[in-house]
Every structure is written in structure tokens, then in C-alpha cells.
């Protein structure tokens, strides 16, 4: 396998992605610059990138289902294949009209997850597009919302914590029904009289190491816009302050605080820094 440093900066969905399910419920519009996913009581819809990546920065602007979105889940995530897959998850759990979405994150390595953190967003994600980002390099994974860091998961393989750094992953997005668990633990079901539900995606940008027959990932070129900061990206003092503020004000679930869930002891990474 060879890897090519690449940037999908044109954000043309015709060129960058394949529709994976939902047929005409997934629509590429505006010359390839907008993609809408719809959900009805027969099916949801989704897409995946044509390229696979090993590390990179992945941005998507998303506008979520408005109104009563209870039971629905919109996603933007990276995943490899197989039972021992790696995965970096962003999920938006819908809610009743006027109630906030839950911004759900999780990380799988070698098929094992159980590393959930959940947040409330500090804005209404249904009225305008907002930018959601995953930075994935060999040292850490950073989740950002409108370029504000909200979660960091560091590579702690040195203390036996698996980290996704060997399997290439595609980017995926989907809109589907999860009424059994998505809203208030499944107590609130999907109201199908509100269907179809629609979420909108635009400005996809994948700046990373793509599985290709081209040159090695370490190469650089003008085609990549000179933007490979993600390869070593961490958090400076300003970023750390913003991260702490978001986690203190908007985080509603942190697996390292869930002592009942881990009666045999918290995962090893929980004993390290709460932020890094």
C-alpha cells in the first residue's frame, strides 16, 4: 500500500464520494457543492468517500434536521472495515422541537469502543451550517466545532491503550432512525408524520494521506495548499483554555466519570490527563 498526501479542497461531492444507501434520498445538488440526506419511514441515506485515508484533517459543514428531530441520528465519521475495525465517530442525536441536540463522540481501536463523550452545542445547529472537524495524526485525535477544540484523545499505546494508527479509513455520513436509543434513552420515538427528515452537508475537505498508487505520504506539493499542520497538530495554551471551557460548560457525559460502568476499574487513559 502506498499513500499520497492529498487535499479534496474543491469540495465537489460528485468527485469525492459515493452514495452508499438510500437511493434518491441522497441528493447531490448545486453542481456538486451540496449534498442532502433524507430519512423517511422506509429508509435513511448515506455516503462514503472514494478515498481511504491513514491520518489527516477532515472538515465538513453540516446543517442538521430542524424541528422535531427526535429519534434521528445524523453522522460524520471515519471507519475501517472488519470486526477489528477502527472508527472515529461524530453523531448528532436528535430531540424534540426546542430541545438541544446531543453531540456524541466515540473512538474505536481494533474493534473496541466504549470511549464516549457527549456535549450540548452552544448554538442551534439547524439554522445554519457549522464546521465539524476531525484531526487524526499519530499522536492524537482532536474533535473541533467551528475550529474550537472540544475533545482530545491522545495516543497512549505506551500504557497499553489501543490507538487507531494502522488501518486506513474512509469518511462516511448518514442519516438514519435510532428511535430505540437516540433521544432521552429511547423514551421519545420518531414522529413519522414529520418525515421526510433532511440534513445538509457541504464544503467537505479531506487533507490527508490517501490510499493511492501515487508517491509516499511524506511528500508535499503545491496541490495540497501547503497545509499539513495536522500531521503534528496539538493544542497551544489558547486551545487548551478553550477546550477546558467547553468541557466544563457543555460536556454532559464523559466515560471516565462513569464509575458504575467500569466496576473493575476505569480504562488506563482515564488515569492520565483529563484533557490530553
C-alpha atoms as an extended CHARMM CRD file, in Angstrom:
* protein
*
       276  EXT
         1         1  UNK       CA              0.0000000000        0.0000000000        0.0000000000  PROA      1               0.0000000000
         2         2  UNK       CA              1.2510000000        3.4510000000       -0.9130000000  PROA      2               0.0000000000
         3         3  UNK       CA             -0.1440000000        6.6990000000        0.4020000000  PROA      3               0.0000000000
         4         4  UNK       CA             -0.4570000000       10.0380000000       -1.3340000000  PROA      4               0.0000000000
         5         5  UNK       CA             -0.7240000000       13.3240000000        0.5120000000  PROA      5               0.0000000000
         6         6  UNK       CA             -3.8730000000       14.8320000000       -0.9150000000  PROA      6               0.0000000000
         7         7  UNK       CA             -6.4500000000       17.5630000000       -0.3910000000  PROA      7               0.0000000000
         8         8  UNK       CA            -10.0800000000       17.3600000000       -1.5440000000  PROA      8               0.0000000000
         9         9  UNK       CA            -10.3610000000       21.1350000000       -1.3850000000  PROA      9               0.0000000000
        10        10  UNK       CA            -12.7120000000       21.6080000000       -4.3160000000  PROA      10              0.0000000000
        11        11  UNK       CA            -15.4640000000       20.0650000000       -2.1880000000  PROA      11              0.0000000000
        12        12  UNK       CA            -17.2050000000       18.5090000000       -5.1640000000  PROA      12              0.0000000000
        13        13  UNK       CA            -19.3040000000       15.6150000000       -3.9540000000  PROA      13              0.0000000000
        14        14  UNK       CA            -19.6150000000       14.1920000000       -7.4730000000  PROA      14              0.0000000000
        15        15  UNK       CA            -15.8520000000       13.6450000000       -7.4490000000  PROA      15              0.0000000000
        16        16  UNK       CA            -15.2440000000       12.8610000000       -3.7810000000  PROA      16              0.0000000000
        17        17  UNK       CA            -17.9890000000       10.4820000000       -2.6120000000  PROA      17              0.0000000000
        18        18  UNK       CA            -20.2360000000        7.5580000000       -3.4980000000  PROA      18              0.0000000000
        19        19  UNK       CA            -23.8370000000        7.2350000000       -2.3170000000  PROA      19              0.0000000000
        20        20  UNK       CA            -23.9800000000        4.0410000000       -0.2580000000  PROA      20              0.0000000000
        21        21  UNK       CA            -27.6770000000        3.6590000000        0.5580000000  PROA      21              0.0000000000
        22        22  UNK       CA            -30.9890000000        5.4340000000        0.3390000000  PROA      22              0.0000000000
        23        23  UNK       CA            -31.2020000000        5.8300000000       -3.4570000000  PROA      23              0.0000000000
        24        24  UNK       CA            -32.7710000000        9.2160000000       -4.2770000000  PROA      24              0.0000000000
        25        25  UNK       CA            -32.9670000000       10.1210000000       -0.5950000000  PROA      25              0.0000000000
        26        26  UNK       CA            -29.3520000000       11.2510000000       -1.0580000000  PROA      26              0.0000000000
        27        27  UNK       CA            -29.1360000000       14.1840000000       -3.4690000000  PROA      27              0.0000000000
        28        28  UNK       CA            -26.0140000000       15.9400000000       -4.7910000000  PROA      28              0.0000000000
        29        29  UNK       CA            -27.0020000000       19.4980000000       -5.7050000000  PROA      29              0.0000000000
        30        30  UNK       CA            -25.5680000000       22.8780000000       -6.7500000000  PROA      30              0.0000000000
        31        31  UNK       CA            -23.0420000000       21.4170000000       -9.1470000000  PROA      31              0.0000000000
        32        32  UNK       CA            -21.6490000000       19.0460000000       -6.5330000000  PROA      32              0.0000000000
        33        33  UNK       CA            -21.2180000000       21.5720000000       -3.7270000000  PROA      33              0.0000000000
        34        34  UNK       CA            -24.1880000000       20.4790000000       -1.5860000000  PROA      34              0.0000000000
        35        35  UNK       CA            -25.3350000000       17.0230000000       -0.5340000000  PROA      35              0.0000000000
        36        36  UNK       CA            -28.6100000000       16.3920000000        1.2800000000  PROA      36              0.0000000000
        37        37  UNK       CA            -29.5270000000       13.2000000000        3.1290000000  PROA      37              0.0000000000
        38        38  UNK       CA            -33.1480000000       12.3380000000        3.8630000000  PROA      38              0.0000000000
        39        39  UNK       CA            -34.8620000000        9.8350000000        6.1590000000  PROA      39              0.0000000000
        40        40  UNK       CA            -38.4020000000        8.5150000000        5.8490000000  PROA      40              0.0000000000
        41        41  UNK       CA            -40.1740000000        5.5570000000        7.4110000000  PROA      41              0.0000000000
        42        42  UNK       CA            -38.7440000000        3.2460000000        4.7210000000  PROA      42              0.0000000000
        43        43  UNK       CA            -35.0520000000        4.1510000000        4.7560000000  PROA      43              0.0000000000
        44        44  UNK       CA            -32.3390000000        6.5920000000        5.6560000000  PROA      44              0.0000000000
        45        45  UNK       CA            -29.4310000000        7.5070000000        3.3830000000  PROA      45              0.0000000000
        46        46  UNK       CA            -25.6830000000        7.8960000000        3.3970000000  PROA      46              0.0000000000
        47        47  UNK       CA            -22.4250000000        8.2970000000        1.5130000000  PROA      47              0.0000000000
        48        48  UNK       CA            -18.7320000000        7.4680000000        1.7770000000  PROA      48              0.0000000000
        49        49  UNK       CA            -15.5600000000        8.9290000000        0.3410000000  PROA      49              0.0000000000
        50        50  UNK       CA            -13.9480000000        7.3250000000       -2.6590000000  PROA      50              0.0000000000
        51        51  UNK       CA            -10.5500000000        7.5770000000       -0.9560000000  PROA      51              0.0000000000
        52        52  UNK       CA             -9.3080000000        5.8060000000        2.1470000000  PROA      52              0.0000000000
        53        53  UNK       CA             -7.0010000000        7.7130000000        4.4960000000  PROA      53              0.0000000000
        54        54  UNK       CA             -4.3440000000        6.9880000000        7.0800000000  PROA      54              0.0000000000
        55        55  UNK       CA             -4.2850000000       10.2280000000        9.1200000000  PROA      55              0.0000000000
        56        56  UNK       CA             -5.4330000000       13.6780000000        8.0760000000  PROA      56              0.0000000000
        57        57  UNK       CA             -7.7030000000       16.6100000000        8.7870000000  PROA      57              0.0000000000
        58        58  UNK       CA            -11.3340000000       16.1260000000        7.7820000000  PROA      58              0.0000000000
        59        59  UNK       CA            -13.8120000000       19.0220000000        7.6960000000  PROA      59              0.0000000000
        60        60  UNK       CA            -17.4990000000       19.0920000000        6.8690000000  PROA      60              0.0000000000
        61        61  UNK       CA            -20.0540000000       21.8730000000        7.1360000000  PROA      61              0.0000000000
        62        62  UNK       CA            -23.3890000000       20.4480000000        8.2680000000  PROA      62              0.0000000000
        63        63  UNK       CA            -26.8830000000       21.7970000000        8.8760000000  PROA      63              0.0000000000
        64        64  UNK       CA            -28.9810000000       19.3950000000       10.9120000000  PROA      64              0.0000000000
        65        65  UNK       CA            -32.6200000000       18.3020000000       10.7680000000  PROA      65              0.0000000000
        66        66  UNK       CA            -34.7850000000       21.1910000000       12.0540000000  PROA      66              0.0000000000
        67        67  UNK       CA            -37.8450000000       20.9920000000       14.2810000000  PROA      67              0.0000000000
        68        68  UNK       CA            -38.8030000000       17.6790000000       15.8470000000  PROA      68              0.0000000000
        69        69  UNK       CA            -35.7570000000       15.5050000000       15.0880000000  PROA      69              0.0000000000
        70        70  UNK       CA            -36.3600000000       13.0100000000       17.9170000000  PROA      70              0.0000000000
        71        71  UNK       CA            -35.1840000000        9.5150000000       17.0750000000  PROA      71              0.0000000000
        72        72  UNK       CA            -32.9740000000       10.6170000000       14.1790000000  PROA      72              0.0000000000
        73        73  UNK       CA            -29.1950000000       10.4070000000       14.0610000000  PROA      73              0.0000000000
        74        74  UNK       CA            -27.0420000000       12.3330000000       11.5810000000  PROA      74              0.0000000000
        75        75  UNK       CA            -23.3980000000       11.3040000000       11.3720000000  PROA      75              0.0000000000
        76        76  UNK       CA            -19.9690000000       12.2680000000       10.0910000000  PROA      76              0.0000000000
        77        77  UNK       CA            -17.2790000000        9.7120000000       10.8910000000  PROA      77              0.0000000000
        78        78  UNK       CA            -14.2610000000        7.7310000000        9.7620000000  PROA      78              0.0000000000
        79        79  UNK       CA            -14.1240000000        3.9430000000        9.7830000000  PROA      79              0.0000000000
        80        80  UNK       CA            -12.1650000000        0.9890000000        8.5100000000  PROA      80              0.0000000000
        81        81  UNK       CA            -13.7250000000       -2.4100000000        7.8420000000  PROA      81              0.0000000000
        82        82  UNK       CA            -13.8940000000       -5.7220000000        9.6760000000  PROA      82              0.0000000000
        83        83  UNK       CA            -14.5660000000       -6.9280000000       13.2070000000  PROA      83              0.0000000000
        84        84  UNK       CA            -11.3180000000       -5.3790000000       14.4670000000  PROA      84              0.0000000000
        85        85  UNK       CA            -12.0680000000       -2.0510000000       12.8000000000  PROA      85              0.0000000000
        86        86  UNK       CA            -11.0040000000        1.4310000000       13.8300000000  PROA      86              0.0000000000
        87        87  UNK       CA            -13.5320000000        4.2650000000       13.9340000000  PROA      87              0.0000000000
        88        88  UNK       CA            -13.7010000000        7.9540000000       14.8570000000  PROA      88              0.0000000000
        89        89  UNK       CA            -17.3130000000        8.9580000000       15.4330000000  PROA      89              0.0000000000
        90        90  UNK       CA            -19.3440000000       12.1450000000       15.3680000000  PROA      90              0.0000000000
        91        91  UNK       CA            -23.0770000000       11.6170000000       15.7930000000  PROA      91              0.0000000000
        92        92  UNK       CA            -25.8380000000       14.1770000000       16.2360000000  PROA      92              0.0000000000
        93        93  UNK       CA            -28.6770000000       12.7490000000       18.3130000000  PROA      93              0.0000000000
        94        94  UNK       CA            -31.9810000000       14.4560000000       17.5400000000  PROA      94              0.0000000000
        95        95  UNK       CA            -34.5070000000       15.7930000000       20.0260000000  PROA      95              0.0000000000
        96        96  UNK       CA            -37.9740000000       17.2770000000       20.3870000000  PROA      96              0.0000000000
        97        97  UNK       CA            -38.6010000000       20.7400000000       18.9590000000  PROA      97              0.0000000000
        98        98  UNK       CA            -36.9200000000       23.3570000000       21.1040000000  PROA      98              0.0000000000
        99        99  UNK       CA            -34.7040000000       20.8230000000       22.8750000000  PROA      99              0.0000000000
       100       100  UNK       CA            -30.9550000000       20.6630000000       22.1620000000  PROA      100             0.0000000000
       101       101  UNK       CA            -29.1780000000       18.1040000000       20.0450000000  PROA      101             0.0000000000
       102       102  UNK       CA            -26.6480000000       15.8060000000       21.7040000000  PROA      102             0.0000000000
       103       103  UNK       CA            -23.2040000000       15.9310000000       20.0640000000  PROA      103             0.0000000000
       104       104  UNK       CA            -21.9110000000       12.3760000000       20.5660000000  PROA      104             0.0000000000
       105       105  UNK       CA            -18.2950000000       11.2650000000       20.0200000000  PROA      105             0.0000000000
       106       106  UNK       CA            -16.6270000000        7.8810000000       20.3030000000  PROA      106             0.0000000000
       107       107  UNK       CA            -13.3880000000        6.1930000000       19.2520000000  PROA      107             0.0000000000
       108       108  UNK       CA            -12.8500000000        2.5570000000       18.3310000000  PROA      108             0.0000000000
       109       109  UNK       CA             -9.4980000000        0.8210000000       18.0350000000  PROA      109             0.0000000000
       110       110  UNK       CA             -9.2200000000       -2.8170000000       16.9880000000  PROA      110             0.0000000000
       111       111  UNK       CA            -12.9810000000       -3.1870000000       17.2710000000  PROA      111             0.0000000000
       112       112  UNK       CA            -13.3600000000       -1.8400000000       20.8080000000  PROA      112             0.0000000000
       113       113  UNK       CA            -15.0200000000        1.4690000000       21.6070000000  PROA      113             0.0000000000
       114       114  UNK       CA            -16.5860000000        2.4770000000       24.9460000000  PROA      114             0.0000000000
       115       115  UNK       CA            -14.8910000000        5.8910000000       24.8710000000  PROA      115             0.0000000000
       116       116  UNK       CA            -17.9330000000        8.1330000000       24.5690000000  PROA      116             0.0000000000
       117       117  UNK       CA            -18.0520000000       11.8340000000       25.3210000000  PROA      117             0.0000000000
       118       118  UNK       CA            -21.2140000000       13.8500000000       24.7650000000  PROA      118             0.0000000000
       119       119  UNK       CA            -21.8180000000       17.5930000000       24.5810000000  PROA      119             0.0000000000
       120       120  UNK       CA            -24.5140000000       20.1940000000       24.0990000000  PROA      120             0.0000000000
       121       121  UNK       CA            -23.7260000000       22.6700000000       21.3680000000  PROA      121             0.0000000000
       122       122  UNK       CA            -23.7030000000       26.3860000000       22.2040000000  PROA      122             0.0000000000
       123       123  UNK       CA            -25.7330000000       27.2730000000       19.1030000000  PROA      123             0.0000000000
       124       124  UNK       CA            -28.7190000000       25.9690000000       17.1480000000  PROA      124             0.0000000000
       125       125  UNK       CA            -27.1770000000       23.5640000000       14.5860000000  PROA      125             0.0000000000
       126       126  UNK       CA            -30.3370000000       23.5420000000       12.4530000000  PROA      126             0.0000000000
       127       127  UNK       CA            -30.4890000000       27.1830000000       11.3310000000  PROA      127             0.0000000000
       128       128  UNK       CA            -27.1080000000       27.4960000000        9.5920000000  PROA      128             0.0000000000
       129       129  UNK       CA            -24.1220000000       25.4230000000        8.5000000000  PROA      129             0.0000000000
       130       130  UNK       CA            -21.3720000000       24.8710000000       11.0660000000  PROA      130             0.0000000000
       131       131  UNK       CA            -17.9500000000       23.3180000000       10.6030000000  PROA      131             0.0000000000
       132       132  UNK       CA            -17.1670000000       19.9700000000       12.2480000000  PROA      132             0.0000000000
       133       133  UNK       CA            -13.6030000000       18.6760000000       12.1460000000  PROA      133             0.0000000000
       134       134  UNK       CA            -11.6040000000       15.5750000000       12.9930000000  PROA      134             0.0000000000
       135       135  UNK       CA             -7.8150000000       15.9240000000       13.1450000000  PROA      135             0.0000000000
       136       136  UNK       CA             -6.1970000000       12.4850000000       13.2190000000  PROA      136             0.0000000000
       137       137  UNK       CA             -2.4520000000       12.0350000000       13.4170000000  PROA      137             0.0000000000
       138       138  UNK       CA             -0.1290000000        9.5020000000       15.0180000000  PROA      138             0.0000000000
       139       139  UNK       CA             -0.0480000000       11.4170000000       18.3170000000  PROA      139             0.0000000000
       140       140  UNK       CA             -3.7150000000       12.2800000000       18.9260000000  PROA      140             0.0000000000
       141       141  UNK       CA             -7.2570000000       12.7550000000       17.6600000000  PROA      141             0.0000000000
       142       142  UNK       CA             -8.8360000000       16.1980000000       18.0250000000  PROA      142             0.0000000000
       143       143  UNK       CA            -12.5260000000       16.9790000000       17.5760000000  PROA      143             0.0000000000
       144       144  UNK       CA            -13.3290000000       20.6080000000       16.7180000000  PROA      144             0.0000000000
       145       145  UNK       CA            -16.5540000000       22.5670000000       16.2400000000  PROA      145             0.0000000000
       146       146  UNK       CA            -16.1570000000       25.7980000000       14.2770000000  PROA      146             0.0000000000
       147       147  UNK       CA            -12.4190000000       25.3610000000       14.8930000000  PROA      147             0.0000000000
       148       148  UNK       CA            -12.8990000000       25.2310000000       18.6760000000  PROA      148             0.0000000000
       149       149  UNK       CA            -11.4190000000       22.0510000000       20.1960000000  PROA      149             0.0000000000
       150       150  UNK       CA            -13.9110000000       20.1200000000       22.2920000000  PROA      150             0.0000000000
       151       151  UNK       CA            -12.2140000000       16.7480000000       22.7280000000  PROA      151             0.0000000000
       152       152  UNK       CA             -8.7230000000       15.2710000000       22.5110000000  PROA      152             0.0000000000
       153       153  UNK       CA             -7.8620000000       11.5690000000       22.5830000000  PROA      153             0.0000000000
       154       154  UNK       CA             -4.1190000000       11.0080000000       22.8050000000  PROA      154             0.0000000000
       155       155  UNK       CA             -2.0790000000        8.0320000000       21.6750000000  PROA      155             0.0000000000
       156       156  UNK       CA             -1.3810000000        6.1310000000       24.8920000000  PROA      156             0.0000000000
       157       157  UNK       CA             -0.2100000000        2.8730000000       23.3630000000  PROA      157             0.0000000000
       158       158  UNK       CA              2.7620000000        3.0660000000       25.7140000000  PROA      158             0.0000000000
       159       159  UNK       CA              0.4270000000        2.1670000000       28.5890000000  PROA      159             0.0000000000
       160       160  UNK       CA             -1.5000000000       -0.4370000000       26.6130000000  PROA      160             0.0000000000
       161       161  UNK       CA             -4.3510000000        1.6830000000       25.2040000000  PROA      161             0.0000000000
       162       162  UNK       CA             -5.1140000000        0.7730000000       21.5650000000  PROA      162             0.0000000000
       163       163  UNK       CA             -4.9830000000        3.6990000000       19.1420000000  PROA      163             0.0000000000
       164       164  UNK       CA             -6.1650000000        3.8150000000       15.5070000000  PROA      164             0.0000000000
       165       165  UNK       CA             -2.9280000000        4.2110000000       13.5760000000  PROA      165             0.0000000000
       166       166  UNK       CA             -2.5630000000        1.2260000000       11.2460000000  PROA      166             0.0000000000
       167       167  UNK       CA             -5.8170000000        0.8840000000        9.3100000000  PROA      167             0.0000000000
       168       168  UNK       CA             -6.9030000000        3.1810000000        6.5110000000  PROA      168             0.0000000000
       169       169  UNK       CA            -10.3770000000        4.6470000000        6.9240000000  PROA      169             0.0000000000
       170       170  UNK       CA            -12.9930000000        6.2190000000        4.7060000000  PROA      170             0.0000000000
       171       171  UNK       CA            -15.1280000000        9.1950000000        5.7020000000  PROA      171             0.0000000000
       172       172  UNK       CA            -18.8190000000        8.4330000000        5.9930000000  PROA      172             0.0000000000
       173       173  UNK       CA            -22.0080000000       10.3790000000        6.6100000000  PROA      173             0.0000000000
       174       174  UNK       CA            -25.5280000000        9.1360000000        7.1430000000  PROA      174             0.0000000000
       175       175  UNK       CA            -28.9930000000        9.9920000000        8.3920000000  PROA      175             0.0000000000
       176       176  UNK       CA            -30.8760000000        7.1200000000        9.9870000000  PROA      176             0.0000000000
       177       177  UNK       CA            -33.5180000000        6.1510000000       12.5080000000  PROA      177             0.0000000000
       178       178  UNK       CA            -32.3490000000        5.1690000000       16.0060000000  PROA      178             0.0000000000
       179       179  UNK       CA            -35.5180000000        5.7720000000       17.9780000000  PROA      179             0.0000000000
       180       180  UNK       CA            -34.7470000000        2.8440000000       20.2960000000  PROA      180             0.0000000000
       181       181  UNK       CA            -31.9460000000        4.7840000000       21.9730000000  PROA      181             0.0000000000
       182       182  UNK       CA            -31.1470000000        8.1540000000       20.3840000000  PROA      182             0.0000000000
       183       183  UNK       CA            -33.4840000000       10.5570000000       22.2200000000  PROA      183             0.0000000000
       184       184  UNK       CA            -33.7580000000       10.5080000000       26.0100000000  PROA      184             0.0000000000
       185       185  UNK       CA            -32.6160000000        6.9070000000       26.1010000000  PROA      185             0.0000000000
       186       186  UNK       CA            -35.2850000000        5.8190000000       23.6240000000  PROA      186             0.0000000000
       187       187  UNK       CA            -38.2040000000        7.2020000000       25.6040000000  PROA      187             0.0000000000
       188       188  UNK       CA            -39.0680000000        9.6310000000       22.7800000000  PROA      188             0.0000000000
       189       189  UNK       CA            -39.7700000000        7.9670000000       19.4330000000  PROA      189             0.0000000000
       190       190  UNK       CA            -39.5490000000        9.2470000000       15.8730000000  PROA      190             0.0000000000
       191       191  UNK       CA            -42.6390000000       11.1650000000       14.7660000000  PROA      191             0.0000000000
       192       192  UNK       CA            -43.0350000000        9.9040000000       11.2140000000  PROA      192             0.0000000000
       193       193  UNK       CA            -45.7150000000       12.4930000000       10.4300000000  PROA      193             0.0000000000
       194       194  UNK       CA            -42.7760000000       14.9550000000       10.2780000000  PROA      194             0.0000000000
       195       195  UNK       CA            -40.9330000000       12.9030000000        7.6150000000  PROA      195             0.0000000000
       196       196  UNK       CA            -39.0050000000       13.2450000000        5.4570000000  PROA      196             0.0000000000
       197       197  UNK       CA            -36.2180000000       14.4970000000        7.7120000000  PROA      197             0.0000000000
       198       198  UNK       CA            -33.3110000000       16.1680000000        5.9140000000  PROA      198             0.0000000000
       199       199  UNK       CA            -29.7400000000       17.0680000000        6.8920000000  PROA      199             0.0000000000
       200       200  UNK       CA            -27.4230000000       19.0360000000        4.5810000000  PROA      200             0.0000000000
       201       201  UNK       CA            -23.6610000000       18.6880000000        4.0140000000  PROA      201             0.0000000000
       202       202  UNK       CA            -21.2420000000       20.9830000000        2.1840000000  PROA      202             0.0000000000
       203       203  UNK       CA            -17.5970000000       22.0940000000        1.9470000000  PROA      203             0.0000000000
       204       204  UNK       CA            -16.1040000000       18.6660000000        2.5670000000  PROA      204             0.0000000000
       205       205  UNK       CA            -12.3380000000       18.9050000000        2.8900000000  PROA      205             0.0000000000
       206       206  UNK       CA            -10.0100000000       15.9280000000        3.3630000000  PROA      206             0.0000000000
       207       207  UNK       CA             -6.3940000000       16.9590000000        3.7790000000  PROA      207             0.0000000000
       208       208  UNK       CA             -4.5820000000       13.7400000000        4.4990000000  PROA      208             0.0000000000
       209       209  UNK       CA             -2.7660000000       10.6030000000        3.4540000000  PROA      209             0.0000000000
       210       210  UNK       CA             -4.9150000000        8.8670000000        0.8640000000  PROA      210             0.0000000000
       211       211  UNK       CA             -4.5230000000        5.2550000000       -0.2060000000  PROA      211             0.0000000000
       212       212  UNK       CA             -3.2650000000        5.6770000000       -3.7610000000  PROA      212             0.0000000000
       213       213  UNK       CA             -0.7840000000        4.4350000000       -6.3110000000  PROA      213             0.0000000000
       214       214  UNK       CA              0.9890000000        7.7740000000       -6.1550000000  PROA      214             0.0000000000
       215       215  UNK       CA              4.0030000000        8.9520000000       -4.1890000000  PROA      215             0.0000000000
       216       216  UNK       CA              4.5360000000        8.4210000000       -0.4730000000  PROA      216             0.0000000000
       217       217  UNK       CA              2.5130000000       10.2200000000        2.1630000000  PROA      217             0.0000000000
       218       218  UNK       CA              5.5090000000       12.1650000000        3.3320000000  PROA      218             0.0000000000
       219       219  UNK       CA              5.7550000000       14.0660000000        0.0720000000  PROA      219             0.0000000000
       220       220  UNK       CA              4.4680000000       17.6220000000       -0.2370000000  PROA      220             0.0000000000
       221       221  UNK       CA              3.2980000000       19.6210000000       -3.2100000000  PROA      221             0.0000000000
       222       222  UNK       CA              1.5700000000       22.8820000000       -4.0550000000  PROA      222             0.0000000000
       223       223  UNK       CA             -1.5770000000       20.8500000000       -4.7370000000  PROA      223             0.0000000000
       224       224  UNK       CA             -2.0130000000       20.2930000000       -1.0070000000  PROA      224             0.0000000000
       225       225  UNK       CA             -2.2060000000       24.0590000000       -0.3610000000  PROA      225             0.0000000000
       226       226  UNK       CA              0.8030000000       23.8850000000        1.9430000000  PROA      226             0.0000000000
       227       227  UNK       CA             -1.4670000000       22.8780000000        4.8110000000  PROA      227             0.0000000000
       228       228  UNK       CA             -0.0470000000       19.8290000000        6.5480000000  PROA      228             0.0000000000
       229       229  UNK       CA             -0.1340000000       21.2620000000       10.0720000000  PROA      229             0.0000000000
       230       230  UNK       CA             -2.4760000000       18.4170000000       11.0130000000  PROA      230             0.0000000000
       231       231  UNK       CA              0.4620000000       15.9640000000       10.8980000000  PROA      231             0.0000000000
       232       232  UNK       CA              1.7610000000       17.2620000000       14.2320000000  PROA      232             0.0000000000
       233       233  UNK       CA             -1.2050000000       19.3370000000       15.3990000000  PROA      233             0.0000000000
       234       234  UNK       CA             -1.7320000000       19.6050000000       19.1230000000  PROA      234             0.0000000000
       235       235  UNK       CA             -3.1350000000       22.2900000000       21.3940000000  PROA      235             0.0000000000
       236       236  UNK       CA             -1.4260000000       25.5420000000       22.3280000000  PROA      236             0.0000000000
       237       237  UNK       CA             -2.2610000000       27.4670000000       25.5140000000  PROA      237             0.0000000000
       238       238  UNK       CA             -5.1990000000       29.2610000000       23.8870000000  PROA      238             0.0000000000
       239       239  UNK       CA             -6.6120000000       25.9880000000       22.5650000000  PROA      239             0.0000000000
       240       240  UNK       CA             -6.2610000000       24.3560000000       25.9760000000  PROA      240             0.0000000000
       241       241  UNK       CA             -8.1810000000       27.1690000000       27.6250000000  PROA      241             0.0000000000
       242       242  UNK       CA            -10.9770000000       26.8900000000       25.0750000000  PROA      242             0.0000000000
       243       243  UNK       CA            -11.0550000000       23.1090000000       25.4610000000  PROA      243             0.0000000000
       244       244  UNK       CA            -11.3780000000       23.3570000000       29.2330000000  PROA      244             0.0000000000
       245       245  UNK       CA            -14.1260000000       25.9570000000       28.9510000000  PROA      245             0.0000000000
       246       246  UNK       CA            -16.1690000000       23.8700000000       26.5110000000  PROA      246             0.0000000000
       247       247  UNK       CA            -15.7710000000       20.7280000000       28.5940000000  PROA      247             0.0000000000
       248       248  UNK       CA            -16.7240000000       22.4980000000       31.8100000000  PROA      248             0.0000000000
       249       249  UNK       CA            -19.7950000000       24.2150000000       30.3480000000  PROA      249             0.0000000000
       250       250  UNK       CA            -21.0820000000       21.8740000000       27.6470000000  PROA      250             0.0000000000
       251       251  UNK       CA            -19.9130000000       18.3190000000       28.2760000000  PROA      251             0.0000000000
       252       252  UNK       CA            -22.7890000000       16.1880000000       29.5700000000  PROA      252             0.0000000000
       253       253  UNK       CA            -21.1930000000       12.7170000000       29.5650000000  PROA      253             0.0000000000
       254       254  UNK       CA            -17.5920000000       11.5600000000       29.9990000000  PROA      254             0.0000000000
       255       255  UNK       CA            -16.8740000000        7.8530000000       30.1400000000  PROA      255             0.0000000000
       256       256  UNK       CA            -14.0120000000        8.3720000000       32.5760000000  PROA      256             0.0000000000
       257       257  UNK       CA            -16.5200000000        9.7060000000       35.1270000000  PROA      257             0.0000000000
       258       258  UNK       CA            -18.8220000000        6.6900000000       34.8040000000  PROA      258             0.0000000000
       259       259  UNK       CA            -17.6120000000        4.5500000000       37.6970000000  PROA      259             0.0000000000
       260       260  UNK       CA            -20.6470000000        2.2470000000       37.5920000000  PROA      260             0.0000000000
       261       261  UNK       CA            -19.8640000000        1.3490000000       34.0020000000  PROA      261             0.0000000000
       262       262  UNK       CA            -16.3500000000        0.1290000000       34.8630000000  PROA      262             0.0000000000
       263       263  UNK       CA            -16.6260000000       -1.7860000000       38.1560000000  PROA      263             0.0000000000
       264       264  UNK       CA            -13.2530000000       -3.4350000000       37.5460000000  PROA      264             0.0000000000
       265       265  UNK       CA            -11.5690000000       -0.0570000000       37.2530000000  PROA      265             0.0000000000
       266       266  UNK       CA            -11.5170000000        2.8400000000       34.8260000000  PROA      266             0.0000000000
       267       267  UNK       CA             -9.6840000000        2.4800000000       31.4870000000  PROA      267             0.0000000000
       268       268  UNK       CA             -5.9650000000        3.1990000000       31.7030000000  PROA      268             0.0000000000
       269       269  UNK       CA             -6.1760000000        6.5010000000       29.8140000000  PROA      269             0.0000000000
       270       270  UNK       CA             -8.6120000000        7.8580000000       32.4090000000  PROA      270             0.0000000000
       271       271  UNK       CA             -5.7970000000        7.9210000000       34.9370000000  PROA      271             0.0000000000
       272       272  UNK       CA             -3.8230000000       10.3320000000       32.7630000000  PROA      272             0.0000000000
       273       273  UNK       CA             -4.5980000000       13.9420000000       31.8590000000  PROA      273             0.0000000000
       274       274  UNK       CA             -8.3340000000       14.6960000000       31.6010000000  PROA      274             0.0000000000
       275       275  UNK       CA             -7.7030000000       16.8860000000       28.5830000000  PROA      275             0.0000000000
       276       276  UNK       CA             -4.8410000000       15.2640000000       26.6770000000  PROA      276             0.0000000000
